[in-house]
Amino acid sequence: MKTCRTIKRLCLGLAMTAWASVVTAQPAGVPPLVYGQENTGAHFPKPDMPAASELPVIRDLPDALAGVSSFGDWEKKRNEIAAQIQHYGIGEKPAVKNEQVKARMDGDTLIVDVTVGNETLTLRSTINYPQVGQPPYALMIGTSMLALPRQLFEGRPIATMNFHEKQVNDYGQWGQHHERGEHNFDRLYPNLKDNGAYSEWAWGFSRLIDGLQQLGPEVTKIDTKRIGVSGCSYAGKMALYCGAFDERVALTIAQEPGGGGAAAWRVSHTMEGVEDLDRTDYHWFLESQRENFHGDSVYQLPYDQHELCAMVCPRALLLLGNPDYQWLADSSMWVSAQAARKVWKRFGIADRMGCSIVAGHPHCQLPENQWPEVQAFIDKFLLGKEADTNNILRY
């Protein structure tokens, strides 16, 4: 028995080493595909945050690469963008120390306890393991649920799991829910009761990854260098925020995220009948965002949503749209995607960012003619296979 366990550990280690060589042994000068830390730039000081009334008017989309002359500058710039989004848009995503997290497995269910002060929040998510391949497996996490067709994962060595966001902040657009200051997150951080849900959901999502890292692949059967996140509609926004704010996510797929997701606030402001900064659900954002940047004041917002997208760089991002639903403002997302892609292109990794907007299907039901594009991203960035993602730009 001892010999069998030793051989199993050896095989597991070889499998991990093989994948590590894929994600770390990039050609000289090519940025890595994923990181082992939630935020590798956490050491950078936060930039000054002027009062909203003191911010300059910026009519065009802000330059995501301003002050960036090399990839070495990007982590600092990325953290400046993250600080602005938290300060003016969604609220703080607080850092958590390793000793505040305790993880365990109950069968196939991951359980993570997060303790802040005298309060503990518990997260539970069941891992659905594949019937093919050998551990450690890649993992795709659905925000609220995984809306991508199950056929994209069948027959592939990819585990799936859902992040149950209501365990952190139970706001939903339908049914009963708590209000600001009453969520589980608020028990741990009462000083952050004004937060929007997206900062709190991104925080909870990161704690699941903490738990996976803490337990390790021998316990979870998951390779934490091959984690993806995806969701649709309001959960598409959630997936984008989760992926942008955690550098341990190798692949982010935001499906029909609409306004407040990938669509640029400035562009949507010029459109009719779409979700813009004045017409969105403010349980999701800081109320002060609407107070400070309503109407033409949107042009004083120091960032825009293309920079949220750019925060995923150098990791992989795929945006999926559906122009049949005007509210989603997909023409605005298209402009945002083009602006964000310049960041990947600057660093010679444009193949890691794509945008596909296809009509003729119901909301959150990916049509088969989009499957090959999504599959290419999954195969390349979760499984390390050869796949052509160079020109996935379709509208």
Coordinates of C-alpha atoms in Angstrom, one line a residue:
M1 CA 0.0 0.0 0.0
K2 CA 2.8 2.4 0.9
T3 CA 4.5 1.7 -2.4
C4 CA 1.3 2.4 -4.3
R5 CA 0.8 5.7 -2.5
T6 CA 4.4 6.6 -3.3
I7 CA 3.9 5.8 -7.0
K8 CA 0.7 7.8 -7.0
R9 CA 2.4 10.8 -5.5
L10 CA 5.3 10.5 -7.9
C11 CA 2.9 10.4 -10.9
L12 CA 1.0 13.4 -9.5
G13 CA 4.2 15.3 -9.1
L14 CA 5.3 14.5 -12.7
A15 CA 1.9 15.6 -14.0
M16 CA 2.2 18.9 -12.1
T17 CA 5.8 19.4 -13.3
A18 CA 4.7 18.8 -16.9
W19 CA 2.0 21.5 -16.7
A20 CA 4.3 23.8 -14.7
S21 CA 6.7 23.7 -17.6
V22 CA 3.9 24.7 -19.9
V23 CA 2.9 27.8 -17.9
T24 CA 6.3 28.9 -16.7
A25 CA 8.7 27.9 -19.5
Q26 CA 7.5 30.6 -21.9
P27 CA 10.0 31.9 -24.5
A28 CA 12.3 34.5 -23.2
G29 CA 10.5 37.8 -22.7
V30 CA 7.0 36.3 -23.0
P31 CA 4.8 37.0 -20.0
P32 CA 3.6 34.0 -17.9
L33 CA 0.1 32.5 -18.5
V34 CA -0.9 32.5 -14.8
Y35 CA 0.5 33.4 -11.4
G36 CA 0.6 31.7 -8.0
Q37 CA -0.6 34.7 -6.1
E38 CA -3.9 36.6 -5.9
N39 CA -2.2 39.9 -6.6
T40 CA 1.5 39.9 -7.4
G41 CA 1.5 43.7 -7.2
A42 CA 0.0 44.1 -3.7
H43 CA 3.2 45.7 -2.5
F44 CA 2.6 48.8 -4.7
P45 CA 1.3 51.8 -2.8
K46 CA -2.2 52.9 -3.7
P47 CA -2.4 56.0 -5.9
D48 CA -4.0 59.3 -4.8
M49 CA -7.7 59.3 -5.2
P50 CA -9.0 62.8 -5.8
A51 CA -12.6 63.8 -5.0
A52 CA -14.8 63.0 -7.9
S53 CA -15.4 66.8 -8.5
E54 CA -11.7 67.3 -8.9
L55 CA -11.2 64.7 -11.6
P56 CA -10.5 65.9 -15.1
V57 CA -13.0 65.4 -18.0
I58 CA -11.8 62.6 -20.3
R59 CA -14.0 62.3 -23.3
D60 CA -12.3 59.3 -25.0
L61 CA -11.6 56.0 -23.2
P62 CA -8.6 56.5 -20.9
D63 CA -5.3 55.0 -22.1
A64 CA -4.8 51.7 -20.3
L65 CA -1.1 51.8 -21.2
A66 CA -0.4 55.4 -20.0
G67 CA 2.9 55.3 -18.2
V68 CA 3.7 51.7 -19.4
S69 CA 6.8 51.4 -21.4
S70 CA 7.5 47.7 -20.8
F71 CA 5.8 44.7 -19.3
G72 CA 7.7 45.4 -16.1
D73 CA 5.6 48.5 -15.7
W74 CA 2.3 46.7 -16.2
E75 CA 1.8 45.2 -12.7
K76 CA 2.0 48.7 -11.1
K77 CA -0.4 50.1 -13.7
R78 CA -2.7 47.1 -13.2
N79 CA -2.8 47.9 -9.5
E80 CA -3.5 51.5 -10.1
I81 CA -6.5 50.5 -12.2
A82 CA -7.7 48.1 -9.6
A83 CA -7.4 50.7 -6.9
Q84 CA -9.5 53.2 -8.9
I85 CA -12.2 50.6 -9.7
Q86 CA -12.5 49.7 -6.0
H87 CA -12.5 53.3 -4.8
Y88 CA -14.9 54.8 -7.3
G89 CA -16.9 51.8 -8.6
I90 CA -17.4 48.7 -6.5
G91 CA -15.8 49.1 -3.1
E92 CA -12.8 47.4 -1.5
K93 CA -11.9 43.8 -2.0
P94 CA -10.0 43.2 1.3
A95 CA -6.8 41.1 1.5
V96 CA -6.9 38.0 3.6
K97 CA -3.9 36.3 5.3
N98 CA -3.2 32.6 4.9
E99 CA -3.8 31.9 8.6
Q100 CA -7.4 33.3 8.3
V101 CA -8.4 30.5 5.9
K102 CA -9.0 26.9 6.9
A103 CA -10.0 24.4 4.2
R104 CA -11.1 20.8 4.1
M105 CA -12.9 18.3 1.9
D106 CA -16.1 16.5 2.7
G107 CA -16.3 13.9 0.0
D108 CA -16.1 15.9 -3.2
T109 CA -17.2 19.2 -1.5
L110 CA -14.7 21.9 -0.8
I111 CA -15.4 23.7 2.5
V112 CA -13.5 26.9 3.3
D113 CA -13.8 28.8 6.6
V114 CA -12.7 32.4 6.5
T115 CA -12.3 34.1 9.9
V116 CA -11.9 37.8 10.4
G117 CA -11.9 38.9 14.1
N118 CA -14.5 36.9 15.9
E119 CA -16.6 36.2 12.8
T120 CA -16.4 33.2 10.4
L121 CA -17.9 32.8 7.0
T122 CA -18.1 29.3 5.5
L123 CA -18.1 28.6 1.7
R124 CA -19.1 25.2 0.3
S125 CA -18.7 24.1 -3.3
T126 CA -18.9 20.6 -4.8
I127 CA -16.3 19.6 -7.4
N128 CA -17.5 17.6 -10.3
Y129 CA -14.6 15.5 -11.5
P130 CA -14.2 14.3 -15.1
Q131 CA -14.5 10.7 -16.2
V132 CA -11.4 10.9 -18.3
G133 CA -7.7 11.8 -17.7
Q134 CA -5.7 11.7 -14.5
P135 CA -5.5 14.2 -11.7
P136 CA -4.6 16.9 -11.0
Y137 CA -7.3 18.2 -13.2
A138 CA -7.9 21.7 -14.7
L139 CA -11.0 23.4 -13.1
M140 CA -13.6 25.6 -14.5
I141 CA -15.6 27.5 -11.9
G142 CA -19.0 28.9 -12.8
T143 CA -20.1 32.1 -11.1
S144 CA -23.5 31.3 -9.7
M145 CA -23.7 28.6 -12.4
L146 CA -21.8 27.4 -15.4
A147 CA -23.8 28.6 -18.4
L148 CA -21.5 27.3 -21.0
P149 CA -22.8 24.1 -22.7
R150 CA -21.7 20.9 -20.9
Q151 CA -20.6 19.5 -24.2
L152 CA -17.6 21.8 -24.1
F153 CA -16.3 19.9 -21.1
E154 CA -17.5 16.3 -21.7
G155 CA -14.7 14.0 -22.7
R156 CA -12.0 16.4 -21.4
P157 CA -10.0 16.2 -18.2
I158 CA -11.6 19.3 -16.7
A159 CA -13.4 19.4 -13.4
T160 CA -16.2 21.9 -12.8
M161 CA -17.5 23.7 -9.7
N162 CA -19.9 26.5 -9.0
F163 CA -19.2 29.5 -6.8
H164 CA -22.4 30.0 -4.7
E165 CA -22.2 33.8 -4.4
K166 CA -25.1 34.0 -2.1
Q167 CA -23.0 32.5 0.7
V168 CA -21.1 35.8 0.6
N169 CA -23.7 38.4 -0.5
D170 CA -27.2 37.0 -1.1
Y171 CA -28.5 39.8 -3.2
G172 CA -30.5 38.6 -6.2
Q173 CA -32.7 40.4 -8.7
W174 CA -35.7 38.2 -7.8
G175 CA -36.9 36.9 -4.4
Q176 CA -36.0 37.9 -0.9
H177 CA -32.5 39.1 -0.1
H178 CA -30.6 41.1 2.5
E179 CA -29.6 44.7 2.0
R180 CA -26.3 46.5 2.4
G181 CA -24.8 45.9 5.8
E182 CA -26.8 42.6 6.3
H183 CA -24.8 40.1 4.2
N184 CA -22.5 37.5 5.5
F185 CA -19.5 39.5 4.2
D186 CA -20.7 42.4 6.3
R187 CA -20.4 40.4 9.5
L188 CA -16.6 40.1 8.7
Y189 CA -16.2 43.6 7.4
P190 CA -18.8 46.0 8.9
N191 CA -16.7 49.0 7.8
L192 CA -17.3 47.9 4.1
K193 CA -21.1 47.8 4.3
D194 CA -21.3 50.3 1.4
N195 CA -19.5 47.9 -0.9
G196 CA -21.2 46.8 -4.1
A197 CA -21.8 43.1 -4.5
Y198 CA -19.1 42.6 -7.2
S199 CA -16.2 43.4 -4.8
E200 CA -17.7 41.0 -2.2
W201 CA -18.3 38.3 -4.7
A202 CA -14.8 38.6 -6.1
W203 CA -13.5 38.4 -2.5
G204 CA -15.4 35.1 -1.9
F205 CA -14.4 33.6 -5.1
S206 CA -10.7 34.2 -4.2
R207 CA -11.2 32.4 -0.9
L208 CA -12.2 29.2 -2.8
I209 CA -8.9 29.4 -4.6
D210 CA -7.2 29.9 -1.2
G211 CA -8.7 26.7 0.0
L212 CA -7.7 24.8 -3.1
Q213 CA -4.1 26.0 -2.7
Q214 CA -4.0 25.3 1.0
L215 CA -5.2 21.6 0.5
G216 CA -3.1 21.0 -2.5
P217 CA -3.7 18.6 -5.5
E218 CA -3.2 15.4 -3.5
V219 CA -6.3 16.3 -1.5
T220 CA -8.4 18.2 -4.1
K221 CA -7.2 16.5 -7.3
I222 CA -7.1 20.1 -8.8
D223 CA -4.1 21.8 -10.5
T224 CA -4.4 25.5 -9.3
K225 CA -2.3 26.6 -12.3
R226 CA -5.2 25.6 -14.5
I227 CA -8.3 27.4 -13.1
G228 CA -10.9 29.1 -15.3
V229 CA -13.9 31.2 -14.4
S230 CA -17.1 31.8 -16.4
G231 CA -20.6 33.1 -16.0
C232 CA -23.4 34.7 -18.0
S233 CA -25.4 38.0 -17.7
Y234 CA -25.0 39.4 -14.2
A235 CA -22.8 36.4 -13.5
G236 CA -20.8 37.3 -16.6
K237 CA -19.9 40.5 -14.9
M238 CA -19.1 38.5 -11.8
A239 CA -16.8 36.2 -13.7
L240 CA -15.0 39.2 -15.2
Y241 CA -14.5 40.9 -11.8
C242 CA -13.4 37.6 -10.3
G243 CA -10.9 36.9 -13.1
A244 CA -9.6 40.5 -13.2
F245 CA -9.0 40.7 -9.5
D246 CA -7.3 37.3 -9.0
E247 CA -4.1 36.5 -10.9
R248 CA -4.4 32.8 -10.1
V249 CA -7.1 32.5 -12.8
A250 CA -5.7 31.3 -16.0
L251 CA -8.8 31.8 -18.2
T252 CA -11.7 34.2 -17.8
I253 CA -14.8 33.7 -20.1
A254 CA -17.4 36.5 -19.6
Q255 CA -20.6 35.5 -21.4
E256 CA -23.0 38.3 -22.3
P257 CA -21.8 40.5 -19.3
G258 CA -23.6 43.7 -20.5
G259 CA -23.2 47.1 -18.9
G260 CA -20.9 47.3 -15.8
G261 CA -19.1 44.3 -17.2
A262 CA -17.1 44.7 -20.4
A263 CA -19.2 47.5 -22.0
A264 CA -17.6 50.9 -21.7
W265 CA -19.6 53.3 -19.5
R266 CA -18.6 56.2 -21.8
V267 CA -19.8 54.5 -25.0
S268 CA -23.0 53.2 -23.4
H269 CA -23.8 56.8 -22.2
T270 CA -24.2 57.8 -25.9
M271 CA -26.7 54.9 -26.6
E272 CA -30.4 54.4 -26.1
G273 CA -32.1 51.5 -24.3
V274 CA -28.9 50.0 -22.8
E275 CA -27.6 49.3 -19.4
D276 CA -25.4 52.3 -18.6
L277 CA -24.0 53.9 -15.5
D278 CA -27.4 55.6 -14.7
R279 CA -29.4 52.5 -15.5
T280 CA -27.9 49.5 -13.7
D281 CA -28.6 47.7 -10.5
Y282 CA -26.9 49.6 -7.7
H283 CA -26.8 46.7 -5.3
W284 CA -23.9 45.7 -7.5
F285 CA -21.9 48.9 -7.2
L286 CA -21.2 51.7 -4.8
E287 CA -24.1 54.1 -4.6
S288 CA -21.5 56.9 -4.8
Q289 CA -20.6 55.8 -8.3
R290 CA -24.0 57.0 -9.5
E291 CA -23.9 60.1 -7.3
N292 CA -20.4 61.1 -8.6
F293 CA -20.6 60.0 -12.3
H294 CA -24.2 60.2 -13.4
G295 CA -25.1 61.8 -16.7
D296 CA -22.2 63.6 -18.4
S297 CA -20.2 63.3 -15.2
V298 CA -19.3 59.8 -16.6
Y299 CA -16.5 61.6 -18.5
Q300 CA -14.8 62.3 -15.1
L301 CA -14.6 58.6 -14.2
P302 CA -10.8 58.1 -14.2
Y303 CA -11.1 54.6 -15.8
D304 CA -13.5 52.7 -17.9
Q305 CA -14.5 49.0 -18.3
H306 CA -11.9 48.3 -20.9
E307 CA -9.4 48.7 -18.1
L308 CA -11.2 46.1 -16.0
C309 CA -10.8 43.8 -19.0
A310 CA -7.2 44.7 -19.3
M311 CA -6.5 43.8 -15.7
V312 CA -6.8 40.1 -16.8
C313 CA -3.6 40.6 -19.0
P314 CA -1.3 38.7 -19.4
R315 CA -3.7 35.9 -18.6
A316 CA -6.4 34.8 -21.1
L317 CA -9.7 36.5 -21.6
L318 CA -12.6 35.7 -23.9
L319 CA -15.7 38.0 -24.1
L320 CA -18.9 36.6 -25.6
G321 CA -21.8 38.7 -26.7
N322 CA -25.4 38.5 -28.1
P323 CA -26.5 41.6 -30.0
D324 CA -30.1 40.4 -30.1
Y325 CA -30.5 41.9 -26.6
Q326 CA -30.1 45.6 -26.9
W327 CA -29.8 46.1 -23.1
L328 CA -26.5 44.3 -23.2
A329 CA -24.9 47.2 -25.2
D330 CA -22.7 44.8 -27.1
S331 CA -21.6 47.5 -29.6
S332 CA -20.2 49.3 -26.5
M333 CA -18.5 46.0 -25.4
W334 CA -16.9 45.7 -28.9
V335 CA -15.3 49.2 -28.5
S336 CA -14.1 48.3 -25.1
A337 CA -12.7 45.0 -26.3
Q338 CA -10.7 46.7 -29.0
A339 CA -9.3 49.1 -26.5
A340 CA -8.4 46.4 -24.0
R341 CA -6.8 44.2 -26.6
K342 CA -4.2 46.8 -27.2
V343 CA -2.6 45.8 -23.8
W344 CA -2.2 42.2 -24.8
K345 CA -1.0 43.3 -28.3
R346 CA 1.6 45.6 -26.7
F347 CA 3.2 42.6 -25.0
G348 CA 3.0 40.3 -28.0
I349 CA 0.3 38.0 -26.6
A350 CA -2.8 39.1 -28.5
D351 CA -3.7 35.5 -29.0
R352 CA -4.7 35.4 -25.3
M353 CA -7.6 37.9 -25.7
G354 CA -10.7 37.4 -27.9
C355 CA -14.2 38.8 -28.4
S356 CA -17.0 37.0 -30.2
I357 CA -20.5 38.6 -30.6
V358 CA -23.0 36.4 -32.4
A359 CA -26.7 36.9 -32.9
G360 CA -29.6 34.4 -33.3
H361 CA -29.8 32.7 -30.0
P362 CA -31.5 33.1 -26.6
H363 CA -29.8 34.9 -23.8
C364 CA -27.1 32.8 -22.1
Q365 CA -27.5 29.9 -24.6
L366 CA -24.3 29.7 -26.5
P367 CA -24.9 28.8 -30.2
E368 CA -23.0 25.9 -31.7
N369 CA -21.3 28.2 -34.2
Q370 CA -19.5 29.8 -31.2
W371 CA -18.4 26.5 -29.6
P372 CA -15.2 26.2 -31.6
E373 CA -13.9 29.6 -30.4
V374 CA -14.7 28.8 -26.8
Q375 CA -13.2 25.3 -27.1
A376 CA -10.0 26.8 -28.5
F377 CA -9.6 29.0 -25.5
I378 CA -10.4 26.1 -23.1
D379 CA -8.0 23.7 -24.8
K380 CA -5.2 26.2 -25.0
F381 CA -5.3 27.9 -21.6
L382 CA -6.7 25.1 -19.4
L383 CA -5.3 22.0 -21.1
G384 CA -2.1 23.4 -22.6
K385 CA -3.0 22.1 -26.1
E386 CA -2.1 23.6 -29.4
A387 CA -5.1 25.7 -30.5
D388 CA -5.5 28.7 -32.8
T389 CA -6.8 31.7 -30.7
N390 CA -5.0 34.4 -32.8
N391 CA -8.0 35.9 -34.6
I392 CA -11.0 35.3 -32.4
L393 CA -12.5 38.7 -33.0
R394 CA -16.1 38.5 -34.4
Y395 CA -19.0 41.0 -34.5

